[in-house]
Short mmCIF file of C-alpha atoms in Angstrom, two decimals:
data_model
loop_
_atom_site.label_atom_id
_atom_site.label_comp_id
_atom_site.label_asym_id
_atom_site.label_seq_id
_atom_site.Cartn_x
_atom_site.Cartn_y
_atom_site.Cartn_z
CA UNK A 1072 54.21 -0.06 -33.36
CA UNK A 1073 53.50 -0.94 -30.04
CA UNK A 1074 50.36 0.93 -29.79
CA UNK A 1075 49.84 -0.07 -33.08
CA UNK A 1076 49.40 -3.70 -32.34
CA UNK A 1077 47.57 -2.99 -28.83
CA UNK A 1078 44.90 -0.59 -30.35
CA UNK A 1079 44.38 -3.62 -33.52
CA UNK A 1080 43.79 -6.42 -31.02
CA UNK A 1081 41.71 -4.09 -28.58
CA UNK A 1082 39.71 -3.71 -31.74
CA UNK A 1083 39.62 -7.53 -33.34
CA UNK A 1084 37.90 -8.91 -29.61
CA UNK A 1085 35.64 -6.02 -29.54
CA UNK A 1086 33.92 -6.88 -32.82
CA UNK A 1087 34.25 -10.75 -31.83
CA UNK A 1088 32.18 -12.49 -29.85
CA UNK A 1089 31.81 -9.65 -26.80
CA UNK A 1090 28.84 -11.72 -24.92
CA UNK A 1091 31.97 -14.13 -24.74
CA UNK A 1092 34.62 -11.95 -23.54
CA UNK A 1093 36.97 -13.02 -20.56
CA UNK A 1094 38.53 -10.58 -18.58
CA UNK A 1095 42.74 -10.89 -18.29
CA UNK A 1096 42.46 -11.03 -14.34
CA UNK A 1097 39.82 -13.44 -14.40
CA UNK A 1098 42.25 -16.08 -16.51
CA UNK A 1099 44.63 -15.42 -14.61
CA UNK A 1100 43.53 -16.18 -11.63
CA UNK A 1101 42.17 -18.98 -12.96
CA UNK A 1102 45.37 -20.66 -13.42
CA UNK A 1103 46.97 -19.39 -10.48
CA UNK A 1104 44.47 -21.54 -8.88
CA UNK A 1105 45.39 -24.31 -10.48
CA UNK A 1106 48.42 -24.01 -9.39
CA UNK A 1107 47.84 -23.19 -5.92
CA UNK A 1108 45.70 -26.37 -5.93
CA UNK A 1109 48.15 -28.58 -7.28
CA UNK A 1110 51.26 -27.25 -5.15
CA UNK A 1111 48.81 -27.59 -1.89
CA UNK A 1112 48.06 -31.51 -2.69
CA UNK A 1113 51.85 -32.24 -3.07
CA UNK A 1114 52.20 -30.77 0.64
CA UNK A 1115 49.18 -32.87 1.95
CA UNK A 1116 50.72 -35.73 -0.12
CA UNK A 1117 53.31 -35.36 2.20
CA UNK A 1118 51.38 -35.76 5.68
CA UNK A 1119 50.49 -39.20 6.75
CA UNK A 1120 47.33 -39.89 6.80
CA UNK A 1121 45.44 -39.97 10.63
CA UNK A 1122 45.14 -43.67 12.04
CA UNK A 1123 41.21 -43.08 12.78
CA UNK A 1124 40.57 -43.56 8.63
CA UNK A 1125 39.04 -46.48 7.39
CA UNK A 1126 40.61 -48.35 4.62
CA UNK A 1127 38.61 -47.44 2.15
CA UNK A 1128 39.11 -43.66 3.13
CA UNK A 1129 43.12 -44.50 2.48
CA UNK A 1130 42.08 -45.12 -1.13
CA UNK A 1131 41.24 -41.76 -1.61
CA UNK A 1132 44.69 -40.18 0.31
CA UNK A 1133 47.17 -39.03 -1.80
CA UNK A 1134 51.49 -40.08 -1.42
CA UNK A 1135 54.16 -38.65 -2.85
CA UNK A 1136 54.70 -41.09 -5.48
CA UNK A 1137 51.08 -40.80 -6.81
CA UNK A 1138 52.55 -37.27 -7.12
CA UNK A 1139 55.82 -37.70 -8.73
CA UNK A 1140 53.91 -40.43 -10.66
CA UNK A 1141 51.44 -37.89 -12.64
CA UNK A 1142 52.52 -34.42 -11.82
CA UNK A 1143 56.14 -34.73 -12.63
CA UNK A 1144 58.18 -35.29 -15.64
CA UNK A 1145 61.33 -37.18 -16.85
CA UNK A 1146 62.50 -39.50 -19.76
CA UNK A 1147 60.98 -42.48 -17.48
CA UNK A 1148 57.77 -40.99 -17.65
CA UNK A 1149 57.54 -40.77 -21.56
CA UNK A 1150 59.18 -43.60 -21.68
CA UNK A 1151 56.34 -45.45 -19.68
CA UNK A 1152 53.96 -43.49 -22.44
CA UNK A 1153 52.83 -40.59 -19.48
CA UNK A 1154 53.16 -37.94 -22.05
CA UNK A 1155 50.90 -36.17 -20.42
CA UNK A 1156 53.19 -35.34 -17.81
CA UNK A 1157 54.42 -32.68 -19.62
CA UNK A 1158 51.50 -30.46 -18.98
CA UNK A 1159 50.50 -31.61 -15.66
CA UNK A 1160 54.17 -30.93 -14.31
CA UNK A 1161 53.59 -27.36 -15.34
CA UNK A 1162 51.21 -26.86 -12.44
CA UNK A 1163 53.33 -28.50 -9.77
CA UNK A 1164 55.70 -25.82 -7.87
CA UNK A 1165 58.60 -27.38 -5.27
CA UNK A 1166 58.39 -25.14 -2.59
CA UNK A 1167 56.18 -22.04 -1.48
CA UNK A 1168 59.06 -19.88 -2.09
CA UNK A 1169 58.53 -21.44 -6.41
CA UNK A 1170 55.01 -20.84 -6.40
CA UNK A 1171 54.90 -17.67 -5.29
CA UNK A 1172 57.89 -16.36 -7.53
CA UNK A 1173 56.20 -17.95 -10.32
CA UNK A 1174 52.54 -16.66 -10.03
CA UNK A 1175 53.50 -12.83 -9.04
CA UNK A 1176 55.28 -13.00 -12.36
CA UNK A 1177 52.19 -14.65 -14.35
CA UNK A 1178 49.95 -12.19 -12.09
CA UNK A 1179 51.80 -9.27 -13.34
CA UNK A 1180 52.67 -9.91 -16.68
CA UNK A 1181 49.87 -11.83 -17.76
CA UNK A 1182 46.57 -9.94 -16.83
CA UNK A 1183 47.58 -6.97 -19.53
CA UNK A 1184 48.93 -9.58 -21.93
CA UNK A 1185 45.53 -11.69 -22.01
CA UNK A 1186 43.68 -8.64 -22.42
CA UNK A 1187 45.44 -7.63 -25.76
CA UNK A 1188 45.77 -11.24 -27.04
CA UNK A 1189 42.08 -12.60 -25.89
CA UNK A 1190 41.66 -15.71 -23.86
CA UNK A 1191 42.14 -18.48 -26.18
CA UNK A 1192 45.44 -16.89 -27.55
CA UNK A 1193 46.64 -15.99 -23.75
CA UNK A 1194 45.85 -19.77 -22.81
CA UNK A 1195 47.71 -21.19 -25.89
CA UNK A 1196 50.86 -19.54 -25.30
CA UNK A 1197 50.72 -20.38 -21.64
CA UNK A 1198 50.16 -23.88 -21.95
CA UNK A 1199 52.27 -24.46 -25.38
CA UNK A 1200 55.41 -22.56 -23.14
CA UNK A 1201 54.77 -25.19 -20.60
CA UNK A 1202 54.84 -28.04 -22.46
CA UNK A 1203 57.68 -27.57 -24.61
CA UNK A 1204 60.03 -26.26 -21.91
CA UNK A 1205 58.98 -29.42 -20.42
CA UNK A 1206 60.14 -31.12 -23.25
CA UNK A 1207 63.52 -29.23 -23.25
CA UNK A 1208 63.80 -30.32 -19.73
CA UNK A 1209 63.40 -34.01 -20.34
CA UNK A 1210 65.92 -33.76 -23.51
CA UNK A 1211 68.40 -32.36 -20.97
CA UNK A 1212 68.17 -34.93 -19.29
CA UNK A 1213 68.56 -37.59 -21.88
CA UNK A 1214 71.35 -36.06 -23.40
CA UNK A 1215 73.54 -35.41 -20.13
CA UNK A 1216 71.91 -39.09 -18.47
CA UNK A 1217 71.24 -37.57 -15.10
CA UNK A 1218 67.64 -39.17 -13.95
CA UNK A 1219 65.41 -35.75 -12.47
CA UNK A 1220 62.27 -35.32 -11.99
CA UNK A 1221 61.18 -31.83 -14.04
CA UNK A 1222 58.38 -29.49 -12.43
CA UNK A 1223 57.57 -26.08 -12.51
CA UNK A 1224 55.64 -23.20 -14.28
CA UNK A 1225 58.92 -21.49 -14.88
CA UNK A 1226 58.99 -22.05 -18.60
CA UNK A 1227 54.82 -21.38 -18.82
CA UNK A 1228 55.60 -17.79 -17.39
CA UNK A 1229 58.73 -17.11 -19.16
CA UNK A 1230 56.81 -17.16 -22.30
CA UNK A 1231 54.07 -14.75 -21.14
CA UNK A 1232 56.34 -12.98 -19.35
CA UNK A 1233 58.68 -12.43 -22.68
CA UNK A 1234 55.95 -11.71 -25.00
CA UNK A 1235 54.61 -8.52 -22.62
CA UNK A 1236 57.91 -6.99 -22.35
CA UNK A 1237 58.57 -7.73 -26.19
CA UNK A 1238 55.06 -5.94 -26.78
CA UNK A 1239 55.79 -3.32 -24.50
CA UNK A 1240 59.43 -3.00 -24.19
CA UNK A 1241 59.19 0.57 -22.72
CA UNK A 1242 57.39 -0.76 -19.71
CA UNK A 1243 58.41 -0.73 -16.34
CA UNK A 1244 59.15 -3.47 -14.30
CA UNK A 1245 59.32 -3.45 -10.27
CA UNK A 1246 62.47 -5.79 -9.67
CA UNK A 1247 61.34 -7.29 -5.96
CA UNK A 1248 58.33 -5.29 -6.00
CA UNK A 1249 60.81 -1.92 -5.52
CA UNK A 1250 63.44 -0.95 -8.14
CA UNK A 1251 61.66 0.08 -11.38
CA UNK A 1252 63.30 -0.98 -14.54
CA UNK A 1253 62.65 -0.64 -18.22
CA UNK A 1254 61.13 -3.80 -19.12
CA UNK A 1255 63.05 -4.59 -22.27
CA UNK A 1256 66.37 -4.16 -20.14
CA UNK A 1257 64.51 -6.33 -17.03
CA UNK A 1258 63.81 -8.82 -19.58
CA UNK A 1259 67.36 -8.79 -20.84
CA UNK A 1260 69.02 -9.10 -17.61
CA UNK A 1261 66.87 -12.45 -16.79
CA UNK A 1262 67.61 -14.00 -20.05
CA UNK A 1263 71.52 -13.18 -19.54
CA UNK A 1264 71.06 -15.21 -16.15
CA UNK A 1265 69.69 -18.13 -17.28
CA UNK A 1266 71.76 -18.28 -20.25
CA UNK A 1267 74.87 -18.20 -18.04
CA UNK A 1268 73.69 -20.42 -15.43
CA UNK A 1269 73.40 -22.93 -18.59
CA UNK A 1270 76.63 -22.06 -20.14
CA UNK A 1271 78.61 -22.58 -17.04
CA UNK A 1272 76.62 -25.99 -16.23
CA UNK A 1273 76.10 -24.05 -12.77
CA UNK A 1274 74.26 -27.13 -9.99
CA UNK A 1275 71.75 -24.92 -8.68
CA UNK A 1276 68.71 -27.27 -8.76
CA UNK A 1277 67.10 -24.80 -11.29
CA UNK A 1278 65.83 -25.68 -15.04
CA UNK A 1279 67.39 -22.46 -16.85
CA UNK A 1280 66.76 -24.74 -20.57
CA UNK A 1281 63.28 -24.98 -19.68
CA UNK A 1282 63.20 -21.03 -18.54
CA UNK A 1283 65.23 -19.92 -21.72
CA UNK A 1284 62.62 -22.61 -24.19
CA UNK A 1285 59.95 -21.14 -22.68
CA UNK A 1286 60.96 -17.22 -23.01
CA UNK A 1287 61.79 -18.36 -26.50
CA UNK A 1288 58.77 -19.87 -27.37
CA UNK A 1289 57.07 -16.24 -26.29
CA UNK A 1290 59.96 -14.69 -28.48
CA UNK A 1291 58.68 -16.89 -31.52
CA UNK A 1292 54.90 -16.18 -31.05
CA UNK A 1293 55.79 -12.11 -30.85
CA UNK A 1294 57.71 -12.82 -34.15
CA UNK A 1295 54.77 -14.07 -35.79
CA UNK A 1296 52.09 -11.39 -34.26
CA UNK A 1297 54.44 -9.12 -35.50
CA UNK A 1298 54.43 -10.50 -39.16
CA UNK A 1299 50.89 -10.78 -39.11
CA UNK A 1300 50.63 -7.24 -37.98
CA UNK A 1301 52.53 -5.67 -40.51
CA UNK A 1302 50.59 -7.72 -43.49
CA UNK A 1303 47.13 -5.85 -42.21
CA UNK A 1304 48.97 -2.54 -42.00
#
């Protein structure tokens, strides 16, 4: 099945458009340097700006709140009609440390994934992962009344990176770059986490609804491949 559905997409963007044809890497580096981007301007948000500037030059500094203003999300922010802030939050990252934990995974997982899917697919289950775990974030936080601000391509990844292993299950995963793993029981193990870390309401400062919406929304989109799949077949 699994080769199955590899050798049928291999074969539906050969025949489609080739002139147009994206490479995986290419994407995914693409985004990665969004995100890099992004991440960097919160930490120069973050620096005051040298004395020397004009004030017209100050216009053009970023702060912190301009920041938390546009990049983050909360129930404030839709409130105040910044929907948008659920997909711009999805390139922010809160420390090094969450950037590059993030993007090894998307680098990883996603450059095989893109290939099989093509671009446009690759790109729509990034960005509709993002967004809704976003959503589940902010819903969290309505229903338990805590005011956070939500950021992170945790839930983006999680989708990708749940669709690969659920495409190739038999896989194997490096755990910290070392231990390999069969992906489907890799994939099984980080699910468990986050759905404990939920369960048992544990205060670590990490989103585990937006990382378990976002692996599901991958889980959902492999569902329907698969349907598809077996209708041509």
């Amino acid at each position: 099945m699994e080769q199955q559905m590899r050798q049928q997409y291999h074969y539906r963007s050969s025949i489609r458009r080739p002139s147009r044809a994206v490479s995986g890497e290419l994407v995914v580096l693409g985004l990665i340097s969004v995100n890099v981007a992004v991440t960097f301007c919160w930490f120069r948000a973050q620096v005051s700006p040298p004395r020397h500037l004009t004030q017209q030059m100050r216009r053009f500094q970023l702060s912190t709140r301009t920041m938390l203003t546009h990049f983050t999300t909360s129930t404030q922010h839709l409130q105040e009609g910044r929907y948008y802030t659920l997909l711009t939050s999805m390139f922010s990252q809160a420390t090094l440390g969450h950037l590059g934990a993030n993007m090894i995974g998307l680098y990883f997982f996603g450059r095989q994934l893109c290939d099989v899917l093509g671009h446009r697919k690759f790109l729509g289950l990034y960005l509709t992962s993002g967004v809704l775990s976003s959503a589940a974030a902010v819903l969290e936080q309505k229903m338990s009344g805590k005011l956070t601000y939500n950021l992170g391509a945790s839930g983006a990844v999680n989708g990708i990176t749940a669709m690969s292993i659920l495409l190739f299950p038999h896989g194997t995963v490096l755990i910290f770059g070392i231990v390999p793993m069969p992906a489907w029981l890799a994939g099984s193990l980080f699910i468990f986490k986050d759905a404990y870390s939920f369960v048992t309401d544990q205060q670590d400062g990490i989103g585990h609804v937006a990382h378990l919406s976002g692996a599901l929304v991958g889980g959902v989109y492999y569902y329907f491949l698969r349907r598809r799949s077996f209708r041509r077949f």
